[in-house]
Amino acid sequence: MDALSEEQGYVDQAYARLDSLAAGYSRKLTEIRAQGGRGNPEELFQRDSFAADYEDHLARLSHVEHQLVLGRLDAETGEVEHIGRIGLRDENRNVILLDWRAPQAEPFYQATALNPQGMVRRRHIQSRLRKVVSVEDELLTSDAEATENLNLTGEGALMASLGSARQGHMSDIVATIQVEQDRIIRADSTGVLVVQGGPGTGKTAVALHRAAYLLYAHRKRLSRSGVLILGPSTGFLSYISRVLPSLGESDVVSSTVSDLLPGITPTREDTPAAADVKGRTVWAAIAKRAVNYLRRPLKKPVTIRVNSHNIRLTPDMVAAGQARARRHGGPHNAAREAYARTVVEELVQEYLTVTDTENQDWLLADIASNEKVRREVNLRWLPASPTWLLEHLYAHPNLLAELAPELSGSERALLARPRGEGFTSADIPILDELAELLGDAPIQEQIEDTLEAYTQATLSGMDLGGGIVTAKMLADRQRQATASHLPLAERAAADRTWAYGHVVVDEAQELSPLAWRMVARRVPSRSLTIVGDLDQRSQGAPEGGWRELLGPLASHLTEEVLTISYRTPATVLDEAEAAMNRRDIKLHHPVNAVREVENSLRTAPLETAIEEELEFLNSEFGPGQGLIAVISNAPPHIDHPQVHTMTPRESKGLEFDSVIIHGTIEEPGDLYVAMTRPTQHLILTPGTEI
Ligand SMILES: Nc1ncnc2c1ncn2[C@@H]1O[C@H](COP(=O)(O)OP(=O)(O)OP(=O)(O)O)[C@@H](O)[C@H]1O
């Protein structure tokens, strides 16, 4: 039997098992749905949970359909293992497919002729729609030809994948992960792993496969705490959104830094200069001073009338309350309770000395609800939300000058703006800093109120009233459900204080020092994978490299470097490096291209370039296949499904078959990004200087 037919038999067996598992979950789902709405709320709830679980399993199985079997390993001992996108066993628990992440699957990615790891042969199996279309064998015996320079594995499958049409969504690379990538994917999860790599070296792909690997290797821990993936834009998150599901993993949170603070969405943009000022770590100290500004001493006694008696609020009472709140610790809004309680208790004592009333419960309530008492108490320990406080600072230049002496007058002028104009992305880490100090008690109360109001409406709607269940009881149930039964990803995303088990940061060179503090707060275990390229940084690489950028996180840092570029043709990559050199910038981390493409660089007017490239894509990949990007500081409007237009910054992390740069791009980092996006052709329009 030839290799194709032999493997087809195995692939058929794996798909048959996949189908039978899916049929099992489908059957259970149909059964549970047939029970409809019968039973008490607890039973209903349980059934809903089971149904959701079966749906998850079904979705997971359908996502791994494409190229389920990746290849096979033949050991010296004669043993044969097939490697799959997920692990599969037959009815008798015998292994059909080894999960690609299992330790026994490691040689599939790492074995070489020089270091065969007990294997004699690796076979890559490529299939399309369940049909095996090719097999590619690599002999790993020591007399096998040691591969050339770049030490690629599964070269045929790799080149086929790299040369195929771009679909607008990133694909997984699980069939062709290379040795240097696999080492990073399987690296230990403790500490901060920084992966520096030039354009197209597979940083994003590696980061996502590493997330899938960690979810497999530390399933128990990470299924409780979750994994967060941070990317530069929502366009980028959508571009990578299919990779983890295709690896059988979907319960991760993905976000941009701007969307990391629940309930606040940036609606305006900063100038680069303002964003730079807002990104500095000095804001940690400014935020502290701003919160302190909400607490003031009482300078002289105030007389308050309660139930027709005059009582005195004295500076000592306020000071005693504030001291107690400080001892109590915790964020400002929560500590305020200890302060207010002390002051009110002192006022009760004062009341008792001026009247002959006995201490009674109502007295405390009367004094606490007295409007003047509330006003005076609040004025000395003002509860505040982060957004209120930041807008207050921006709207009051004199106050900002007092609280932010580290910033120059011209820097502060960049921040001034009236209330109500919305926030920018660079405001988010400052708001997070404030939220940490203030605590989000007021927001929490709002949530509770809304929940109660919502439940009250539901209750009357259902006509349950009459003491069967109270709105409070329902609200409690709702809250419990909210707390424990929503998918982990949703619970984590809605909670600012959620501590993730692992955080992946992509295009990490773009984060400001203050944003790194925000990220660090979300991962107390300091288990992070940070991928980026200092040479692609808009403002240029910092002198001190990653250590300088990461600030306090740098103390836990291990750095790995990826050196092979899989995306960009060699000629284009060389030209991008030359363009940097012409600007007196020496790349910190140049890369070697694995591919060369004929006529990959030329100049042509915009319309001609689009026409010619559409023709090229049609002939190369088939009608309607492949994508073109027009990258420009002022992107033109082009109405064609295969042509995307964007600014250089929007193109970060993305890739296209052909890229047309239209107009000069000043920032060197942005030019380098734009030039390195194509897999086939780079076209410059006349007048575009590089
Ligand atoms: N081992 C591999 N097998 C197949 N394709 C790969 C492999 N490694 C990388 N690629 C492909 O190379 C391209 C570049 O990968 P990726 O986007 O992860 O690079 P990057 O380093 O994040 O790039 P950039 O910094 O320029 O955004 C992608 O199409 C990716 O699928």
XYZ file of C-alpha atoms and ligand atoms in Angstrom:
721
model
C 0.000 0.000 0.000
C 1.392 3.469 -0.821
C 1.844 6.098 1.885
C -1.151 8.179 0.744
C -3.589 5.258 0.953
C -2.079 4.055 4.206
C -2.542 7.448 5.833
C -5.987 7.908 4.276
C -7.100 4.816 6.186
C -5.837 6.297 9.425
C -7.313 9.730 8.732
C -10.702 8.093 8.004
C -10.555 6.307 11.339
C -9.816 9.564 13.198
C -12.683 11.410 11.483
C -15.044 8.506 12.175
C -14.242 8.822 15.876
C -14.706 12.605 15.728
C -18.114 12.077 14.093
C -19.200 9.530 16.663
C -18.222 11.838 19.548
C -20.142 14.681 17.929
C -23.170 12.433 17.375
C -23.063 11.472 21.085
C -23.157 15.122 22.219
C -25.872 15.924 19.652
C -28.029 13.110 20.980
C -27.624 14.252 24.585
C -28.443 17.815 23.593
C -31.614 16.729 21.786
C -32.679 14.684 24.824
C -32.160 17.535 27.246
C -33.916 20.027 24.985
C -36.872 17.640 24.678
C -37.459 18.035 28.415
C -38.351 21.670 27.712
C -39.228 24.008 30.593
C -40.405 21.314 33.038
C -39.179 21.102 36.637
C -38.222 23.549 39.383
C -35.820 26.455 38.823
C -32.879 24.428 40.159
C -33.535 21.576 37.699
C -34.047 24.042 34.871
C -30.796 25.694 35.703
C -28.953 22.396 35.825
C -30.342 21.397 32.441
C -29.293 24.731 30.942
C -25.757 24.178 32.257
C -25.602 20.681 30.746
C -26.978 21.949 27.447
C -24.367 24.737 27.348
C -21.657 22.187 28.103
C -22.771 19.870 25.247
C -22.949 22.849 22.884
C -19.378 23.787 23.846
C -18.160 20.258 23.122
C -19.924 20.245 19.763
C -18.472 23.613 18.795
C -14.993 22.447 19.846
C -15.249 19.312 17.714
C -16.466 21.256 14.687
C -13.596 23.770 14.998
C -10.929 21.065 14.784
C -12.365 19.543 11.603
C -9.781 21.063 9.242
C -6.557 19.030 9.017
C -7.405 16.942 12.107
C -4.423 14.630 11.604
C -1.138 16.534 11.376
C 1.389 13.786 10.883
C 3.121 10.802 12.356
C 6.267 9.821 14.209
C 8.078 6.515 13.756
C 10.306 5.624 16.694
C 13.511 3.553 16.655
C 11.564 0.936 18.614
C 9.162 0.517 15.697
C 6.345 2.262 17.549
C 4.187 4.612 15.488
C 2.210 7.575 16.850
C -0.103 9.889 14.924
C -0.180 13.512 16.009
C -3.472 15.422 15.906
C -4.931 18.844 16.400
C -6.585 17.373 19.516
C -6.072 14.072 21.333
C -8.519 11.275 20.440
C -9.082 7.791 21.875
C -11.292 4.981 20.590
C -14.130 3.355 22.593
C -11.569 1.137 24.367
C -9.459 4.156 25.409
C -6.687 3.314 22.939
C -4.968 6.400 21.582
C -5.886 7.263 17.999
C -4.316 10.728 17.983
C -1.778 12.253 20.343
C -2.571 15.887 21.150
C 0.153 18.032 19.502
C 0.809 19.566 22.923
C 1.464 16.255 24.711
C 5.084 15.699 25.815
C 5.275 12.571 23.595
C 4.475 14.766 20.564
C 7.474 17.043 21.134
C 9.806 15.223 18.675
C 7.287 15.969 15.913
C 8.448 19.566 16.161
C 11.903 19.314 17.702
C 13.618 16.201 16.367
C 16.320 16.797 13.763
C 18.776 14.509 12.032
C 21.416 15.730 14.483
C 19.150 15.264 17.473
C 16.556 12.639 16.495
C 15.167 12.155 20.025
C 14.674 8.415 19.494
C 12.785 8.851 16.206
C 13.677 7.571 12.756
C 11.090 9.365 10.673
C 8.682 12.309 10.801
C 5.822 12.410 8.328
C 3.743 15.521 7.604
C 0.265 14.652 6.354
C -1.620 17.308 4.439
C -5.328 16.818 3.857
C -8.136 18.815 2.332
C -11.773 18.136 3.202
C -10.836 14.853 4.918
C -8.849 13.649 1.899
C -5.106 13.165 2.208
C -3.467 15.193 -0.567
C 0.200 14.733 0.274
C 2.629 13.156 2.684
C 6.130 14.450 3.258
C 8.732 12.309 5.006
C 11.858 13.451 6.807
C 14.364 10.837 7.834
C 15.903 11.520 11.197
C 18.631 8.929 11.148
C 22.098 10.343 11.802
C 23.246 9.513 8.255
C 20.309 11.500 6.823
C 21.280 14.731 5.161
C 21.566 17.444 7.829
C 19.302 20.226 6.564
C 20.697 23.469 5.257
C 21.161 26.836 7.036
C 17.754 27.703 8.359
C 17.098 24.227 9.646
C 13.461 24.137 8.510
C 11.247 21.161 9.294
C 8.444 19.951 7.018
C 9.673 22.379 4.392
C 7.214 21.382 1.651
C 4.161 21.816 3.873
C 5.622 25.040 5.269
C 6.229 26.607 1.842
C 2.791 25.538 0.601
C 1.186 27.218 3.596
C 3.259 30.415 3.281
C 2.608 30.774 -0.448
C -1.189 30.356 -0.210
C -3.708 33.218 -0.514
C -4.368 35.318 2.585
C -7.949 34.996 3.815
C -8.240 38.019 6.070
C -8.006 35.761 9.132
C -4.871 34.322 10.625
C -4.573 30.535 10.378
C -2.960 28.247 12.907
C 0.512 26.871 12.169
C 0.160 23.678 14.179
C 1.158 21.445 11.258
C 4.441 23.258 10.592
C 5.695 24.818 13.843
C 9.480 25.236 13.530
C 12.128 24.221 16.073
C 12.892 27.720 17.403
C 9.170 28.448 17.683
C 8.314 25.188 19.439
C 10.915 25.810 22.134
C 9.140 29.062 22.995
C 5.649 27.579 22.786
C 6.535 24.888 25.339
C 8.674 27.066 27.615
C 7.974 27.072 31.336
C 5.033 29.242 32.380
C 6.676 30.988 35.321
C 8.016 34.502 34.959
C 7.954 36.979 32.105
C 8.952 35.554 28.727
C 9.740 38.239 26.160
C 9.822 37.076 22.557
C 11.624 39.600 20.372
C 11.253 38.924 16.672
C 11.435 40.903 13.461
C 8.482 41.181 11.077
C 6.855 37.909 10.055
C 8.886 35.701 12.385
C 5.680 34.186 13.719
C 5.511 36.023 17.062
C 1.718 36.267 16.994
C 1.366 32.687 15.861
C 3.792 31.515 18.549
C 2.057 33.538 21.271
C -1.331 32.018 20.396
C -0.010 28.460 20.194
C 1.722 29.031 23.508
C -1.605 30.104 25.057
C -3.142 26.862 23.737
C -0.178 24.880 25.064
C -0.397 26.422 28.546
C -4.159 25.811 28.675
C -3.389 22.147 27.989
C -0.376 21.783 30.303
C -1.920 23.722 33.216
C -5.582 23.058 32.525
C -6.649 22.938 36.172
C -5.061 26.199 37.252
C -5.871 28.146 34.096
C -9.467 26.965 33.851
C -10.060 28.729 37.167
C -8.049 31.883 36.530
C -8.144 32.256 32.742
C -5.830 33.571 30.066
C -5.922 37.137 28.751
C -4.671 38.063 25.279
C -3.928 41.726 24.657
C -3.629 43.035 21.093
C -3.183 46.475 19.527
C -6.630 46.972 17.945
C -10.029 45.343 17.592
C -9.199 44.750 13.898
C -6.155 42.750 14.989
C -8.173 40.777 17.573
C -10.666 39.877 14.885
C -7.768 38.877 12.569
C -6.438 36.384 15.149
C -9.824 35.294 16.527
C -9.991 31.922 14.736
C -6.623 30.547 15.768
C -7.389 29.377 19.318
C -10.766 27.791 18.464
C -9.032 25.861 15.659
C -6.704 24.500 18.343
C -9.687 23.399 20.417
C -9.468 26.321 22.886
C -11.986 29.127 23.125
C -12.268 30.122 26.770
C -9.812 33.025 26.693
C -10.377 36.752 27.055
C -9.041 38.923 24.269
C -8.931 42.679 24.563
C -7.044 45.820 23.684
C -5.547 47.812 26.562
C -8.142 50.511 25.785
C -11.004 48.113 26.439
C -9.574 46.626 29.589
C -11.497 48.813 31.995
C -15.090 47.508 32.126
C -17.651 50.220 31.411
C -15.293 52.771 29.837
C -14.725 53.021 26.089
C -12.381 55.631 24.609
C -14.201 57.923 22.199
C -11.483 60.389 21.182
C -7.833 60.401 20.157
C -4.766 62.030 21.663
C -1.980 63.671 19.737
C 1.236 61.581 19.963
C 2.691 64.238 22.311
C -0.287 64.072 24.702
C -0.287 60.253 24.595
C 3.415 60.305 25.485
C 2.795 62.505 28.548
C -0.113 60.332 29.660
C 1.915 57.143 29.323
C 4.549 58.044 31.932
C 4.785 56.229 35.270
C 4.819 59.561 37.092
C 1.022 59.239 36.942
C 1.201 56.688 39.716
C 2.354 59.497 42.058
C -0.038 62.048 40.531
C -2.955 59.656 41.022
C -1.993 59.214 44.693
C -1.918 62.974 45.209
C -5.245 63.348 43.411
C -6.868 60.853 45.761
C -5.300 62.561 48.780
C -6.798 65.800 47.520
C -10.220 64.260 48.215
C -9.376 64.113 51.937
C -8.983 67.366 53.832
C -8.818 68.464 57.425
C -11.624 70.499 58.958
C -10.044 73.861 59.792
C -12.524 75.193 62.341
C -15.595 73.811 64.125
C -18.944 73.795 62.323
C -22.308 74.058 64.078
C -25.031 71.691 62.872
C -28.687 71.701 63.879
C -30.115 68.251 64.605
C -33.670 67.847 65.956
C -33.632 71.482 67.202
C -30.336 71.093 69.059
C -27.064 72.679 67.992
C -24.094 70.301 67.961
C -20.505 70.973 66.930
C -18.450 69.082 64.406
C -14.826 69.724 65.429
C -11.486 69.364 63.574
C -10.542 66.620 66.073
C -13.604 64.529 65.218
C -12.770 64.669 61.517
C -9.095 63.910 62.194
C -10.055 60.906 64.396
C -12.309 59.569 61.635
C -9.620 60.009 58.988
C -7.002 58.313 61.161
C -9.328 55.347 61.665
C -10.000 55.124 57.931
C -6.253 55.135 57.228
C -5.714 52.343 59.763
C -8.586 50.468 58.145
C -6.654 50.624 54.861
C -8.254 49.604 51.570
C -9.242 51.851 48.718
C -10.483 55.385 49.304
C -14.192 54.810 48.699
C -14.326 51.751 50.946
C -12.208 53.326 53.722
C -14.597 56.270 53.719
C -17.131 54.113 55.551
C -14.878 53.741 58.605
C -14.231 57.495 58.543
C -17.909 58.449 58.248
C -18.961 55.983 60.960
C -16.421 57.385 63.418
C -17.450 60.989 62.770
C -21.153 60.171 63.138
C -20.492 58.247 66.370
C -18.575 61.243 67.720
C -21.488 63.505 66.772
C -23.877 61.163 68.610
C -21.719 61.567 71.754
C -21.747 65.339 71.246
C -25.549 65.274 70.901
C -25.858 63.311 74.134
C -23.780 65.886 76.024
C -25.996 68.773 74.870
C -29.345 66.985 75.472
C -30.607 64.572 78.091
C -31.648 61.994 75.496
C -30.548 58.392 75.970
C -28.504 56.786 73.241
C -30.939 55.133 70.894
C -30.768 53.508 67.480
C -32.751 56.253 65.761
C -30.243 58.863 66.907
C -27.434 57.399 64.823
C -29.738 57.221 61.777
C -31.017 60.773 62.366
C -27.542 62.223 62.502
C -26.206 60.129 59.613
C -29.054 61.249 57.355
C -28.888 64.933 58.327
C -28.121 66.835 55.155
C -25.570 69.196 56.663
C -23.792 66.324 58.432
C -23.580 64.414 55.143
C -22.294 67.458 53.340
C -19.606 68.258 55.922
C -18.560 64.600 56.198
C -18.324 64.189 52.411
C -16.383 67.410 51.951
C -13.576 65.994 54.073
C -13.475 62.547 52.415
C -15.120 62.930 49.064
C -16.277 59.690 47.441
C -15.356 59.735 43.768
C -15.258 57.657 40.649
C -12.045 57.497 38.575
C -13.708 59.206 35.611
C -15.030 62.074 37.722
C -11.635 62.660 39.317
C -9.642 62.579 36.062
C -12.053 64.925 34.303
C -11.845 67.207 37.327
C -8.050 67.302 36.986
C -8.099 67.979 33.243
C -10.726 70.696 33.668
C -8.819 72.555 36.436
C -5.339 73.587 35.223
C -4.377 75.129 38.583
C -5.226 71.943 40.439
C -3.291 69.887 37.860
C -0.292 72.214 38.318
C -0.426 71.604 42.073
C -0.827 67.831 41.825
C 1.470 67.190 38.849
C 4.569 69.363 39.406
C 6.671 66.817 37.483
C 4.985 67.882 34.238
C 6.026 71.127 32.556
C 3.518 73.883 31.822
C 3.443 72.994 28.127
C 2.963 69.307 28.914
C 0.046 70.093 31.216
C -1.454 72.336 28.538
C -1.685 69.256 26.294
C -4.045 67.669 28.821
C -6.460 70.532 29.499
C -10.039 69.921 28.407
C -13.545 70.592 29.709
C -15.683 67.912 31.354
C -17.841 65.572 29.299
C -15.627 65.334 26.214
C -14.929 61.614 26.621
C -11.706 59.677 27.134
C -8.777 58.534 24.992
C -6.885 55.237 24.994
C -4.018 56.833 26.901
C -6.458 57.885 29.647
C -7.329 54.248 30.382
C -4.148 53.326 32.326
C -4.515 56.566 34.344
C -8.145 55.690 35.111
C -7.020 52.207 36.113
C -4.415 53.702 38.451
C -7.183 55.843 40.013
C -9.616 52.920 40.169
C -7.018 50.963 42.121
C -6.700 53.736 44.700
C -10.381 54.682 44.839
C -11.867 51.205 44.625
C -15.038 50.778 42.644
C -17.577 50.703 45.442
C -19.910 53.296 43.894
C -19.964 51.383 40.629
C -20.663 48.172 42.532
C -23.630 49.839 44.249
C -24.945 50.951 40.910
C -24.736 47.400 39.644
C -26.618 46.096 42.685
C -29.294 48.777 42.225
C -29.754 47.914 38.616
C -29.948 44.259 39.430
C -32.572 44.859 42.102
C -34.608 47.115 39.814
C -34.350 44.576 37.032
C -35.478 41.760 39.272
C -38.348 43.822 40.700
C -39.631 44.340 37.165
C -39.310 40.651 36.366
C -41.117 39.768 39.585
C -44.145 41.934 38.889
C -44.103 40.766 35.296
C -44.335 37.160 36.467
C -46.972 38.048 39.018
C -45.147 36.091 41.700
C -45.489 38.755 44.470
C -47.403 37.778 47.590
C -44.382 36.664 49.608
C -43.469 33.617 47.539
C -40.039 34.964 46.692
C -38.817 38.445 47.350
C -37.072 40.639 44.871
C -34.026 40.407 47.123
C -34.062 36.607 47.003
C -34.302 36.665 43.247
C -31.588 39.251 43.009
C -29.371 37.082 45.204
C -29.970 34.100 42.992
C -29.246 36.179 39.950
C -26.039 37.403 41.562
C -24.955 33.867 42.424
C -25.667 32.801 38.897
C -23.722 35.798 37.653
C -20.839 34.947 39.926
C -20.379 31.298 39.217
C -22.153 30.084 36.104
C -21.262 32.485 33.329
C -18.350 31.265 31.219
C -15.072 32.190 32.846
C -14.083 34.492 30.000
C -17.194 36.632 30.506
C -16.807 36.832 34.273
C -13.143 37.769 33.975
C -13.725 40.400 31.286
C -16.375 42.125 33.419
C -14.186 42.322 36.520
C -11.457 44.962 36.737
C -9.764 43.200 39.617
C -9.702 39.732 38.008
C -6.313 38.028 38.504
C -5.497 36.088 35.327
C -3.354 32.957 35.456
C -1.437 33.992 32.344
C -1.382 37.074 30.132
C -0.171 37.262 26.523
C 0.697 40.712 25.140
C 1.137 41.117 21.382
C 2.696 44.125 19.596
C 4.051 44.762 23.064
C 6.529 47.412 21.918
C 3.606 49.856 21.698
C 2.545 49.780 25.357
C 3.404 52.816 27.472
C 5.226 52.377 30.801
C 1.974 53.218 32.614
C 0.062 50.643 30.547
C 2.584 48.010 31.743
C 1.595 48.795 35.334
C -2.022 48.211 34.333
C -1.150 44.868 32.747
C 1.004 43.793 35.722
C -1.912 44.424 38.105
C -3.962 41.823 36.231
C -1.400 39.055 36.634
C -0.103 38.936 40.196
C 1.698 35.649 39.457
C 3.801 37.492 36.828
C 3.242 34.683 34.346
C 3.352 36.541 31.014
C 4.274 35.985 27.391
C 5.204 39.278 25.766
C 5.825 39.352 22.024
C 6.919 42.301 19.922
C 9.591 43.942 17.835
C 11.470 46.983 19.105
C 12.338 47.932 15.513
C 8.631 48.263 14.663
C 7.995 50.687 17.547
C 6.412 53.920 16.281
C 8.667 56.139 18.418
C 11.805 54.071 17.712
C 13.470 51.471 19.925
C 14.407 52.650 23.426
C 18.100 52.645 24.383
C 17.602 50.164 27.193
C 15.591 47.669 25.075
C 12.843 45.560 26.607
C 14.133 46.067 30.144
C 13.595 49.796 29.842
C 10.109 49.395 28.359
C 8.864 46.860 30.883
C 9.926 48.731 34.027
C 9.146 46.709 37.167
C 8.182 43.602 35.154
C 11.762 43.413 33.854
C 13.003 41.813 37.069
C 11.279 38.549 36.128
C 12.350 38.596 32.499
C 13.712 35.908 30.150
C 14.285 37.008 26.542
C 14.051 34.773 23.457
C 14.711 35.906 19.903
C 13.069 34.671 16.694
C 15.301 35.123 13.663
C 13.525 33.672 10.619
C 10.920 35.682 8.730
C 8.249 33.492 7.175
C 6.068 36.180 5.670
C 7.961 38.784 3.703
C 9.920 38.013 0.494
C 13.682 38.487 0.907
C 13.921 41.408 -1.574
C 11.203 43.351 0.237
C 12.736 42.645 3.623
C 16.169 43.823 2.401
C 14.615 47.015 1.044
C 12.839 47.670 4.348
C 16.151 47.313 6.174
C 17.841 49.628 3.640
C 15.073 52.211 4.156
C 15.839 52.189 7.876
C 19.563 52.513 7.224
C 18.900 55.548 4.994
C 17.313 57.113 8.077
C 20.408 56.276 10.126
C 18.590 53.552 11.977
C 20.371 50.278 12.452
C 17.926 47.456 13.049
C 18.437 45.873 16.447
C 17.144 42.531 15.254
C 17.467 41.918 11.488
C 15.946 38.649 10.241
C 16.543 36.045 7.512
C 13.768 35.544 4.989
C 12.804 31.961 4.090
C 11.144 32.953 0.844
C 11.951 34.771 -2.331
C 9.189 35.807 -4.715
C 9.799 36.960 -8.287
C 9.278 40.694 -8.977
C 8.255 41.327 -5.413
C 9.065 45.076 -5.439
C 8.075 47.776 -7.952
C 6.673 51.272 -8.450
C 3.307 51.933 -10.102
C 0.459 54.480 -9.914
C -2.272 53.529 -7.421
C -5.004 52.559 -9.877
C -2.674 50.598 -12.137
C -1.165 48.836 -9.131
C -4.583 47.762 -7.841
C -5.644 46.535 -11.285
C -2.428 44.596 -11.865
C -2.428 43.058 -8.406
C -6.082 41.941 -8.690
C -5.156 40.274 -11.943
C -2.126 38.642 -10.337
C -4.187 37.329 -7.399
C -6.876 35.968 -9.702
C -4.361 34.093 -11.817
C -2.302 32.888 -8.847
C -5.070 31.878 -6.418
C -8.360 31.889 -8.349
C -11.159 34.447 -8.785
C -11.914 36.547 -5.712
C -9.018 35.038 -3.724
C -6.279 36.983 -1.929
C -6.081 40.435 -0.383
C -4.478 43.785 -1.178
C -3.784 46.534 1.368
C -3.356 50.180 0.484
C -1.412 51.713 3.368
C -1.324 55.487 3.581
C -1.390 58.260 6.169
C -4.543 59.416 4.381
C -6.140 56.146 3.238
C -8.179 56.605 0.042
C -11.685 55.158 -0.253
C -11.657 52.073 -2.464
C -14.778 49.986 -2.818
C -13.590 46.476 -3.585
C -13.933 43.387 -1.364
C -10.309 42.355 -1.933
C -8.828 45.796 -1.260
C -8.420 47.047 2.307
C -7.250 50.586 3.068
C -5.634 51.622 6.330
C -3.078 53.792 8.108
C 0.379 52.345 8.908
C -0.589 51.950 12.575
C -3.784 50.113 11.691
C -1.712 47.675 9.663
C 0.307 46.557 12.722
C 0.295 42.793 13.111
C -1.703 42.183 9.880
C -0.581 40.731 6.552
C -1.740 40.780 2.937
C -0.727 39.181 -0.342
C 0.081 42.562 -1.880
C 0.710 45.900 -0.227
C 0.638 49.281 -1.923
C 2.202 52.165 -0.008
C 0.607 55.395 -1.142
C 2.423 58.531 0.041
C 5.488 58.980 2.224
C 5.366 57.629 5.779
C 7.500 59.774 8.069
C 7.830 57.734 11.268
C 10.569 55.135 10.580
C 8.944 52.464 12.797
C 5.622 52.892 10.954
C 7.330 52.742 7.532
C 9.110 49.523 8.536
C 5.760 48.009 9.634
C 4.018 49.015 6.387
C 6.813 47.704 4.135
C 6.888 44.291 5.837
C 3.158 43.414 5.562
C 3.127 41.637 2.124
C 3.594 37.933 1.459
C 3.974 38.505 -2.329
C 4.399 42.053 -3.694
C 5.208 45.520 -2.377
C 4.288 48.407 -4.682
C 5.193 52.045 -4.069
C 3.160 54.735 -5.806
C 5.189 57.493 -7.560
C 6.356 60.141 -5.086
C 6.335 57.750 -2.133
C 9.760 58.036 -0.540
C 11.248 55.191 1.380
N 5.881 27.675 11.458
C 5.081 28.276 10.610
N 4.357 27.588 9.720
C 3.522 28.190 8.834
N 3.340 29.513 8.806
C 4.023 30.259 9.680
C 4.926 29.688 10.620
N 5.458 30.696 11.364
C 4.909 31.821 10.905
N 4.051 31.574 9.899
C 3.255 32.532 9.136
O 4.035 33.683 8.931
C 3.203 34.825 8.981
C 3.742 35.780 9.989
O 3.463 35.307 11.290
P 3.052 36.299 12.458
O 1.989 37.241 12.016
O 2.818 35.474 13.658
O 4.418 37.096 12.583
P 4.803 38.282 13.550
O 6.189 37.993 13.986
O 3.769 38.458 14.593
O 4.823 39.480 12.525
P 4.753 41.071 12.735
O 5.652 41.465 13.848
O 5.272 41.558 11.428
O 3.341 41.407 12.931
C 1.798 34.324 9.291
O 1.078 34.151 8.110
C 2.052 32.999 9.933
O 0.962 32.131 9.787
